[in-house]
Amino acid sequence: MSSGAAGPIAQTDFVGGLITYVTCGDSRSQHGAAVHLYAINQSMKNRVFYDADGELLVVPWEGELTFVTEFGRLAVAPGEIGLIPRGVKFRVDIAGPGARGYVCENYGAPFRLPELGPIGSNGLANPRDLLAPVAAFEDVEAETEIVAKFGGHLWSARVAHSPLDVVAWHGNYYPFKYDLARFNAINTVSFDHVDPSIFTVLTSVSDTKGVANVDFVIFPPRWTVADHTFRPPYFHRNVMSEFMGLVKGAYDAKKEGFLPGGASLHNAMSSHGPDEPSYQKAVDAKLAPQYMDDTLAFMFETRYIFEPTAYALNRAELDKEYDGVWAGFRKAKVPGKK
Amino acid sequence: MSSGAAGPIAQTDFVGGLITYVTCGDSRSQHGAAVHLYAINQSMKNRVFYDADGELLVVPWEGELTFVTEFGRLAVAPGEIGLIPRGVKFRVDIAGPGARGYVCENYGAPFRLPELGPIGSNGLANPRDLLAPVAAFEDVEAETEIVAKFGGHLWSARVAHSPLDVVAWHGNYYPFKYDLARFNAINTVSFDHVDPSIFTVLTSVSDTKGVANVDFVIFPPRWTVADHTFRPPYFHRNVMSEFMGLVKGAYDAKKEGFLPGGASLHNAMSSHGPDEPSYQKAVDAKLAPQYMDDTLAFMFETRYIFEPTAYALNRAELDKEYDGVWAGFRKAKVPGKK
Amino acid sequence: MSSGAAGPIAQTDFVGGLITYVTCGDSRSQHGAAVHLYAINQSMKNRVFYDADGELLVVPWEGELTFVTEFGRLAVAPGEIGLIPRGVKFRVDIAGPGARGYVCENYGAPFRLPELGPIGSNGLANPRDLLAPVAAFEDVEAETEIVAKFGGHLWSARVAHSPLDVVAWHGNYYPFKYDLARFNAINTVSFDHVDPSIFTVLTSVSDTKGVANVDFVIFPPRWTVADHTFRPPYFHRNVMSEFMGLVKGAYDAKKEGFLPGGASLHNAMSSHGPDEPSYQKAVDAKLAPQYMDDTLAFMFETRYIFEPTAYALNRAELDKEYDGVWAGFRKAKVPGKK
Amino acid sequence: MSSGAAGPIAQTDFVGGLITYVTCGDSRSQHGAAVHLYAINQSMKNRVFYDADGELLVVPWEGELTFVTEFGRLAVAPGEIGLIPRGVKFRVDIAGPGARGYVCENYGAPFRLPELGPIGSNGLANPRDLLAPVAAFEDVEAETEIVAKFGGHLWSARVAHSPLDVVAWHGNYYPFKYDLARFNAINTVSFDHVDPSIFTVLTSVSDTKGVANVDFVIFPPRWTVADHTFRPPYFHRNVMSEFMGLVKGAYDAKKEGFLPGGASLHNAMSSHGPDEPSYQKAVDAKLAPQYMDDTLAFMFETRYIFEPTAYALNRAELDKEYDGVWAGFRKAKVPGKK
Amino acid sequence: MSSGAAGPIAQTDFVGGLITYVTCGDSRSQHGAAVHLYAINQSMKNRVFYDADGELLVVPWEGELTFVTEFGRLAVAPGEIGLIPRGVKFRVDIAGPGARGYVCENYGAPFRLPELGPIGSNGLANPRDLLAPVAAFEDVEAETEIVAKFGGHLWSARVAHSPLDVVAWHGNYYPFKYDLARFNAINTVSFDHVDPSIFTVLTSVSDTKGVANVDFVIFPPRWTVADHTFRPPYFHRNVMSEFMGLVKGAYDAKKEGFLPGGASLHNAMSSHGPDEPSYQKAVDAKLAPQYMDDTLAFMFETRYIFEPTAYALNRAELDKEYDGVWAGFRKAKVPGKK
Amino acid sequence: MSSGAAGPIAQTDFVGGLITYVTCGDSRSQHGAAVHLYAINQSMKNRVFYDADGELLVVPWEGELTFVTEFGRLAVAPGEIGLIPRGVKFRVDIAGPGARGYVCENYGAPFRLPELGPIGSNGLANPRDLLAPVAAFEDVEAETEIVAKFGGHLWSARVAHSPLDVVAWHGNYYPFKYDLARFNAINTVSFDHVDPSIFTVLTSVSDTKGVANVDFVIFPPRWTVADHTFRPPYFHRNVMSEFMGLVKGAYDAKKEGFLPGGASLHNAMSSHGPDEPSYQKAVDAKLAPQYMDDTLAFMFETRYIFEPTAYALNRAELDKEYDGVWAGFRKAKVPGKK
């Protein structure tokens, strides 16, 4: 986990390839989260990692990762997510030339499926689609580095064998994967734009009911059918901070300038909404059922302010003209005024 | 409120025209509900009514009712609902030749909007669409009968003036009306049939979290878009008892034999599902977005067993061949079996 | 505990002298309460009593009672209350010629001090004023009758010794007494009539937050200072049923016809308020601080309907003209109307 | 919002005139609060402000403020309070030559009315007296500065028009005002000094039940009638920290040296109580009902320690002899000791 | 399910062989439970049963039962328990000549594992030992009787095939079995007799925290090591009613007169404790670790009063001298008394 | 309370002799705790102390302490614990030549007895064994220093008399002591190693249910009887951080190198378990009931990471080879592998 002095280089594995972009809260007081991006080109060799500060929610957008864990193996491809609980040791193998993706390191309450409320017994992500690994182990007598994130720092120790030698396990604290294509998207079938909370896959609750420590929310392929409605996300500001990423396709509120692997940040109470072309297209559209295909955007959304790292602020890729997309809006006519 | 010895006759007002069809629970221990049907042809004259045992949720399907209450006037037409809180005095006026509808007398916790869970801040019935009356009063010095339902019985007293003489009020305990066309229906926009709880308009919670005393659920006009899905209500049985009515149009799980003003009852753990023709039509259908128009069915759904009154069981209209609709289903082929 | 066929007679002890006046709920399902009145003229001799159906809250208005219990002795005089938990054995001794009072038999959650909310850490009845008995026992080898109320019936058994032979005890399930003069009455010191819940001494909560199984509420001597206010209890009806009694003096909403040992009942949603003379006096009064002395009324207030026993309804003392006190009110002038 | 280097000067508007005196907690972790004082002499011109870190509770003691907000206009005069929710844009206009007051910037849960407990359905601040603005907007095409407090810093941006151009709104997240004279003060009407929590106007709850993030508590005009009681606030220390201010008149525990616009701070577990003259006067007083007129003190009370800013500690007005008021108390006689 | 007019006869299957002994509460209001005993000698043939009123907890003491359910097959032998959820269809097969046991029909909240409190993450019955059936079905075209218990009555219908034809299932509402030998018994390892709640296997919570609708509690083989302690259950009475049965061996508070298949009932507030010989043996014992082997008693314990059926009260086996076991206790010496 | 620059010296009283070893959380945000060790050789003279930041849980292992408090006197000897609430003034007297022990300064919710869950009404530490002081005061007119810990710093003030002059008190906020020998230890009486939470004496809950701010857990003398079980604490890592101390005897997972007055720290997610000799002894043992005598270890266990002070890390006594105890474990044979 680099402190951000330089980007990933020649031979980079998962631990070496993680770069922190934004953080909020504090792992020592167990609230908030960090968002890291990774770009790697080799498997972890003779080293394993665990994070004592939080769990890791991994969202790949390029290249499949195989998490070899104390509990067994999980292969996680783009379109899927993997979750490694706090303190669980693992290494990451890749099969192809490289892999890139997003990681949310959650310092707060473990992610779980949201309460469904009136949605009832089934819907959104169904429990049966969260896949735990079959127990598996390796019996390797080779010097192995254990890298631990503990108290915000990385620590290293060496042991004479692989610690991924756990033969069996039981309980309810284990890594899992989930295929986002199995998400049962629910939304209005009449009118109005519904809060994006309706697309919550996993939530880390805070001690305050109603405001999450972090929500993981997706915008998957789905039917959009609302009548009498401006269909894209409306202009708004709110108490939550939104870190947005893209796994594939395009996002309906920002047709240009947002690519897989990219990220945008709208912090608490900062106004935002669709760009002018998206707005104009939505206003002009004749409303009929439309299947939004080939899209998979997501948000890590938190009650706290996400603060960018110096690395993130100094990247050449930083879009310094981001708010230009809202230029060009014309004032609505005030009735009765010329 | 008739005990059911005979149906409504020549000159029948709202109090006289209520006939009890099913009940559950017990008003004295403040759980459960009753469902009454009314068929009336005159306004209440020189009498007012209040129900000390529960609140009244009125669902008209024919003819507009005007509730003249201590808080003001509410006109409730088919497609709308009216709610009179426990203990509030009112009379019912009608303008046309007659009026018919359903009434749920709720003995338990007052109906309120459900918690929305992941649906967020808006959706289903929005609070701003529940309309309270503007304060209004009448100053009438005429002998007036006050009919009260108290402890399961009707009581009558006479006073020398109309008690609907309350000049002003404040607080949050008042009658209201709601136009069901303003319900923001939410449902799957991907696949699977969602629990009908997603169509909850109002809920009376019980002391046990997760099982309602009574839910008022509607099946309004809406888009249906689920792919890879048997779209009608699936075959099921559950712990809740379902009293179903119809305001207009047809219900998608029972195309024949269910008319506005009719009612069906599926009690706890009794299996049910679409009739065979509805089933076959759904199985054969090519799935595409479809707007379900001209339909407004609803359920009063309770954790308790609804028990029909003798009146209900002895009506000539009782459908004694009801379960015949499930005849004709052919067994599915067991794979590999001849 | 008489079923009410006749009033107390010549030689009557506490168990024999209890007459049931009203009940609500059901001891077998552990909600509701009964109210009994007692009029006795001798101590219990060679018999003890326990109530397996509920606890007993005793409110004497004439004559001191001594409860000789398994935990020790409690002397309870008019102006005080005694509470015997469910299942605790006791006998009642009297010193003088007779004793009379009220008993609330609570089938629901045990009475406890109410949560104080914004009142803070002290106020109303303070915990330190609830007095438990010092352990005491008797060593009596004489045939003793044990009378038990169990499942709504009285049962009798005989043993060869007094069961009040418990030598020591610990824990938090014990009888106690409380001197109502130690109640720190709290009320408005500016304007408006506050809900009588502010005078709650003990509450038996129900499973539904906000509606009590039974509240024990008193109207003790206190300052009344509200400006710009109609000071007596206002005209109202509500979801709670009110059984009212009087320990001494007069009650400010009913100056005539309500004496110590008497009782009134205002059930759920039945309108009531001060009688016309009390109303007129209050309207005409010049408002200044006034100390309401020599008064001690109380209510047993429940969410359920109190149903009078046949005995209560057939007593000669029943006031059949009770609602006559509200005759004579003149209609208020409607502004602008002649 | 000045960092405190200097006091308000010649031409100072609301944003420029806010000076921070004490803080606790941390806006980034959303607990605690800050207290600012303002002294201003001009309206905000071509600039608007919003606070992304917390809501603002404004308590003026001199000069009326008009909050021109996205939701409409609120005029708040001394004796009233105004509340601007987190993130809401507004400017402040003044009509007279100047205005001064207190501001609590609340980082925690939004202020709301306290649960009333046994006080019942009405009392303290009644919901109907919280006044929301009527929707109003301005259509001004002039360069406008938007000042935002975000993450503990002030940020500035410029747009070409007034953002106070919102034409209509709905929902329950809006600014409001409240006239403290409408507070229904409740207190003992028998004996003892009640906790000041009984004067809570608004509370910001923390995640720990029973200890508030911040309470806003007032000491309004009211009757004081307690018998057998030392009536002023008694000598105490507690877990809460108390920042006290004065809108008008005098405070009954500190007759001298505490003027409108002044402030005192008693932090957690620091002992305090009435000064010696107030004590002696209370001890010598003959107890009779007394109306405490012409007084309006208040507290911002928090579970955390309020830490003064360097500015506050270096003001010439700082009272360095504050604890001298408790000199002069004589030891009470120990009974039996000479 | 017989109403008890006669005992089981010649050819009796599970439905025919159930005899009701005690009941409490009311299935229609969904609280309380019934206890049935069964004695059967044949499998259910061409009929299936479901209970719409409650779930069935089956405790066999003689003969293995095989529950053929919609979810698959469960073989439950003495020493194990089986649970059939409310509404699930099943038939019972037996392999041997006969089978006998106890059934608790629970009208309230479904049985679940208790919260463990300080016991931590493991202990008592561990979740992994609750065994669900593997999906299995039968494809039988033969007239089958479906017997349903609904609303306190038995109803019968006939269909042309076995309804146990469910091919697959998912979810968390399924029958399960549990081997009581896998219960991790926890108890004092120092002194004092611990409440039997520490042996809770399954609990049906009521709406009142702290008082269960029904608890299923066992007294399994275990070490008993308490020093300075009277080890058998002490003399007590309590608010819970205890129905006790025996699967095998002897119960340590009643050495004589309590056999497998027997039952005792100690209702709320009825005093009980060890019989005199058990008492004397315990008092005389030299305390050392002792393994209590060959014993498996259990209790169905409820907050309500268990009422015996007429059948139960009229059985010849009824022990009319039951309380004779407490004769013979000698009074303890009062210190200082001769 | 020294900042750790040097150890206790020649004449050292309780305040001077406290040395901080580990901390977590933050007193200003009221979560976490610190652990101090003290080694003192004189009584506090003319000075008293109070801690405004947290309560003090004192665990002596050598020498009795007498806490002279505002509430009275508490003598606390090794084997007992004392608790001084936040803000309470006291001084510490010693009778002998010296005293040493551990102190947990708890910044979070006050310690209280844990909820017992299925353990029932009695067990673990019983409320009646928490001993409050009898009111006592001193009347000393001598200059006295008051030392306060407030906001993480020590502050000093001087007054002309002892502040321990409180003559009487009431309420539920008082110091107490507890004799750990009165702890009713509960544990498995069948098999498996139970979580140490079962030995919780006192708990400081956090706002997140299930994870404590601090637990005080002891390992007292007790029977150990588990069959088929590896009896010492198993190898594990968890989300809690464990600070362990020893009052007397030896700890069963570390036979060597852990003495009274010593301390070990296993932070969150750091693996640990018995040392190799303890492991081997346990594996080889023939299991029979064994009384673990002469031992009293304890843990302060927290959800947060305990961070050692520089003082603690630089002590010569620091065991730099601590993890050597886990060397020497041999790999278990994988079945079927040579």
GROMACS .gro file of N, CA, C and O in nm, chain C residues 27-30 50-53 70-71 86-89 109 137 139-141 150-151 165 167 173 207, chain E residues 25 31 206-209 211 237-241 267-271 303-307 331 334 337:
model
  200
  703SER      N    1  -5.641  -1.161   3.293
  703SER     CA    2  -5.520  -1.200   3.366
  703SER      C    3  -5.446  -1.312   3.295
  703SER      O    4  -5.324  -1.321   3.303
  704ARG      N    5  -5.518  -1.400   3.224
  704ARG     CA    6  -5.451  -1.513   3.161
  704ARG      C    7  -5.361  -1.470   3.046
  704ARG      O    8  -5.264  -1.537   3.014
  705SER      N    9  -5.396  -1.362   2.981
  705SER     CA   10  -5.306  -1.315   2.876
  705SER      C   11  -5.221  -1.197   2.926
  705SER      O   12  -5.150  -1.134   2.850
  706GLN      N   13  -5.232  -1.171   3.056
  706GLN     CA   14  -5.140  -1.078   3.122
  706GLN      C   15  -5.145  -0.936   3.068
  706GLN      O   16  -5.041  -0.872   3.043
  726TYR      N   17  -5.237  -1.486   4.854
  726TYR     CA   18  -5.148  -1.435   4.748
  726TYR      C   19  -5.224  -1.435   4.618
  726TYR      O   20  -5.319  -1.510   4.600
  727ASP      N   21  -5.179  -1.348   4.529
  727ASP     CA   22  -5.247  -1.330   4.401
  727ASP      C   23  -5.150  -1.371   4.291
  727ASP      O   24  -5.054  -1.301   4.264
  728ALA      N   25  -5.175  -1.487   4.231
  728ALA     CA   26  -5.088  -1.535   4.123
  728ALA      C   27  -5.120  -1.467   3.991
  728ALA      O   28  -5.047  -1.485   3.893
  729ASP      N   29  -5.227  -1.389   3.987
  729ASP     CA   30  -5.270  -1.327   3.861
  729ASP      C   31  -5.216  -1.187   3.841
  729ASP      O   32  -5.216  -1.137   3.728
  746GLU      N   33  -4.424  -1.204   5.360
  746GLU     CA   34  -4.306  -1.290   5.367
  746GLU      C   35  -4.177  -1.208   5.382
  746GLU      O   36  -4.074  -1.261   5.421
  747PHE      N   37  -4.183  -1.081   5.346
  747PHE     CA   38  -4.063  -0.996   5.347
  747PHE      C   39  -4.054  -0.908   5.472
  747PHE      O   40  -3.954  -0.842   5.491
  762ARG      N   41  -4.703  -0.969   4.266
  762ARG     CA   42  -4.769  -1.093   4.226
  762ARG      C   43  -4.704  -1.212   4.296
  762ARG      O   44  -4.581  -1.225   4.298
  763GLY      N   45  -4.786  -1.294   4.360
  763GLY     CA   46  -4.736  -1.418   4.419
  763GLY      C   47  -4.685  -1.408   4.560
  763GLY      O   48  -4.651  -1.510   4.620
  764VAL      N   49  -4.677  -1.288   4.616
  764VAL     CA   50  -4.624  -1.273   4.752
  764VAL      C   51  -4.735  -1.297   4.854
  764VAL      O   52  -4.844  -1.240   4.844
  765LYS      N   53  -4.705  -1.379   4.953
  765LYS     CA   54  -4.804  -1.412   5.056
  765LYS      C   55  -4.806  -1.304   5.164
  765LYS      O   56  -4.702  -1.253   5.205
  785ALA      N   57  -4.745  -0.567   3.307
  785ALA     CA   58  -4.608  -0.547   3.354
  785ALA      C   59  -4.611  -0.482   3.492
  785ALA      O   60  -4.695  -0.397   3.519
  813PHE      N   61  -4.021  -1.223   6.050
  813PHE     CA   62  -4.093  -1.348   6.028
  813PHE      C   63  -4.168  -1.384   6.154
  813PHE      O   64  -4.147  -1.325   6.260
  815ASP      N   65  -4.310  -1.738   6.374
  815ASP     CA   66  -4.290  -1.883   6.388
  815ASP      C   67  -4.413  -1.938   6.459
  815ASP      O   68  -4.413  -1.957   6.580
  816VAL      N   69  -4.519  -1.959   6.380
  816VAL     CA   70  -4.649  -1.994   6.436
  816VAL      C   71  -4.690  -2.132   6.388
  816VAL      O   72  -4.702  -2.154   6.269
  817GLU      N   73  -4.709  -2.223   6.483
  817GLU     CA   74  -4.755  -2.356   6.445
  817GLU      C   75  -4.905  -2.367   6.470
  817GLU      O   76  -4.949  -2.411   6.575
  826PHE      N   77  -5.579  -1.748   4.138
  826PHE     CA   78  -5.502  -1.811   4.032
  826PHE      C   79  -5.597  -1.837   3.915
  826PHE      O   80  -5.699  -1.903   3.933
  827GLY      N   81  -5.566  -1.783   3.801
  827GLY     CA   82  -5.650  -1.806   3.684
  827GLY      C   83  -5.790  -1.749   3.699
  827GLY      O   84  -5.885  -1.803   3.643
  841ASP      N   85  -4.289  -1.725   5.737
  841ASP     CA   86  -4.175  -1.765   5.820
  841ASP      C   87  -4.043  -1.752   5.744
  841ASP      O   88  -3.949  -1.827   5.766
  843VAL      N   89  -3.704  -1.594   5.685
  843VAL     CA   90  -3.617  -1.529   5.783
  843VAL      C   91  -3.537  -1.414   5.721
  843VAL      O   92  -3.509  -1.314   5.787
  849TYR      N   93  -3.740  -0.784   4.418
  849TYR     CA   94  -3.882  -0.817   4.400
  849TYR      C   95  -3.943  -0.824   4.539
  849TYR      O   96  -3.938  -0.927   4.604
  883ASP      N   97  -4.691  -0.345   2.590
  883ASP     CA   98  -4.591  -0.372   2.487
  883ASP      C   99  -4.588  -0.265   2.379
  883ASP      O  100  -4.496  -0.261   2.299
 1377GLY      N  101  -5.267  -1.958   2.657
 1377GLY     CA  102  -5.282  -1.859   2.552
 1377GLY      C  103  -5.386  -1.899   2.451
 1377GLY      O  104  -5.483  -1.969   2.483
 1383HIS      N  105  -5.036  -1.617   2.085
 1383HIS     CA  106  -4.949  -1.627   2.202
 1383HIS      C  107  -4.983  -1.756   2.274
 1383HIS      O  108  -5.093  -1.810   2.260
 1558SER      N  109  -4.162  -1.344   2.368
 1558SER     CA  110  -4.290  -1.273   2.363
 1558SER      C  111  -4.260  -1.127   2.334
 1558SER      O  112  -4.145  -1.086   2.323
 1559ASP      N  113  -4.364  -1.046   2.321
 1559ASP     CA  114  -4.341  -0.905   2.292
 1559ASP      C  115  -4.285  -0.831   2.413
 1559ASP      O  116  -4.241  -0.717   2.399
 1560THR      N  117  -4.288  -0.893   2.530
 1560THR     CA  118  -4.233  -0.832   2.649
 1560THR      C  119  -4.093  -0.887   2.674
 1560THR      O  120  -4.078  -1.006   2.701
 1561LYS      N  121  -3.993  -0.801   2.662
 1561LYS     CA  122  -3.855  -0.845   2.683
 1561LYS      C  123  -3.840  -0.906   2.822
 1561LYS      O  124  -3.887  -0.851   2.920
 1563VAL      N  125  -3.963  -1.200   2.939
 1563VAL     CA  126  -4.055  -1.309   2.970
 1563VAL      C  127  -4.091  -1.381   2.840
 1563VAL      O  128  -4.153  -1.324   2.751
 1589ARG      N  129  -4.085  -2.041   4.380
 1589ARG     CA  130  -4.201  -2.023   4.293
 1589ARG      C  131  -4.166  -1.906   4.202
 1589ARG      O  132  -4.083  -1.822   4.237
 1590ASN      N  133  -4.225  -1.900   4.086
 1590ASN     CA  134  -4.189  -1.791   3.996
 1590ASN      C  135  -4.302  -1.756   3.901
 1590ASN      O  136  -4.409  -1.815   3.905
 1591VAL      N  137  -4.278  -1.659   3.817
 1591VAL     CA  138  -4.384  -1.611   3.728
 1591VAL      C  139  -4.402  -1.702   3.608
 1591VAL      O  140  -4.499  -1.686   3.533
 1592MET      N  141  -4.312  -1.793   3.586
 1592MET     CA  142  -4.323  -1.883   3.471
 1592MET      C  143  -4.392  -2.012   3.514
 1592MET      O  144  -4.383  -2.054   3.629
 1593SER      N  145  -4.458  -2.076   3.418
 1593SER     CA  146  -4.519  -2.206   3.441
 1593SER      C  147  -4.434  -2.313   3.375
 1593SER      O  148  -4.390  -2.295   3.261
 1619ASN      N  149  -4.735  -2.462   3.797
 1619ASN     CA  150  -4.782  -2.339   3.736
 1619ASN      C  151  -4.730  -2.216   3.808
 1619ASN      O  152  -4.666  -2.226   3.914
 1620ALA      N  153  -4.756  -2.101   3.748
 1620ALA     CA  154  -4.706  -1.974   3.799
 1620ALA      C  155  -4.736  -1.959   3.948
 1620ALA      O  156  -4.849  -1.974   3.991
 1621MET      N  157  -4.635  -1.925   4.023
 1621MET     CA  158  -4.644  -1.891   4.163
 1621MET      C  159  -4.681  -2.009   4.254
 1621MET      O  160  -4.709  -1.988   4.372
 1622SER      N  161  -4.679  -2.132   4.197
 1622SER     CA  162  -4.696  -2.249   4.282
 1622SER      C  163  -4.559  -2.293   4.332
 1622SER      O  164  -4.468  -2.321   4.253
 1623SER      N  165  -4.544  -2.301   4.462
 1623SER     CA  166  -4.415  -2.336   4.522
 1623SER      C  167  -4.380  -2.480   4.491
 1623SER      O  168  -4.467  -2.567   4.488
 1655ARG      N  169  -4.466  -1.796   3.014
 1655ARG     CA  170  -4.511  -1.688   3.101
 1655ARG      C  171  -4.657  -1.702   3.138
 1655ARG      O  172  -4.705  -1.634   3.229
 1656TYR      N  173  -4.731  -1.786   3.066
 1656TYR     CA  174  -4.874  -1.800   3.088
 1656TYR      C  175  -4.904  -1.921   3.176
 1656TYR      O  176  -4.817  -2.004   3.202
 1657ILE      N  177  -5.027  -1.932   3.219
 1657ILE     CA  178  -5.071  -2.046   3.299
 1657ILE      C  179  -5.107  -2.160   3.205
 1657ILE      O  180  -5.186  -2.142   3.113
 1658PHE      N  181  -5.046  -2.276   3.226
 1658PHE     CA  182  -5.085  -2.395   3.152
 1658PHE      C  183  -5.211  -2.453   3.215
 1658PHE      O  184  -5.212  -2.485   3.336
 1659GLU      N  185  -5.316  -2.471   3.137
 1659GLU     CA  186  -5.439  -2.529   3.191
 1659GLU      C  187  -5.453  -2.670   3.139
 1659GLU      O  188  -5.450  -2.694   3.018
 1683LYS      N  189  -3.892  -2.835   6.044
 1683LYS     CA  190  -3.862  -2.693   6.055
 1683LYS      C  191  -3.718  -2.673   6.098
 1683LYS      O  192  -3.666  -2.744   6.185
 1686VAL      N  193  -3.470  -2.208   6.480
 1686VAL     CA  194  -3.446  -2.064   6.486
 1686VAL      C  195  -3.337  -2.040   6.590
 1686VAL      O  196  -3.349  -2.085   6.704
 1689LYS      N  197  -3.365  -1.995   6.990
 1689LYS     CA  198  -3.497  -2.040   7.039
 1689LYS      C  199  -3.488  -2.187   7.080
 1689LYS      O  200  -3.426  -2.268   7.013
   0.00000   0.00000   0.00000
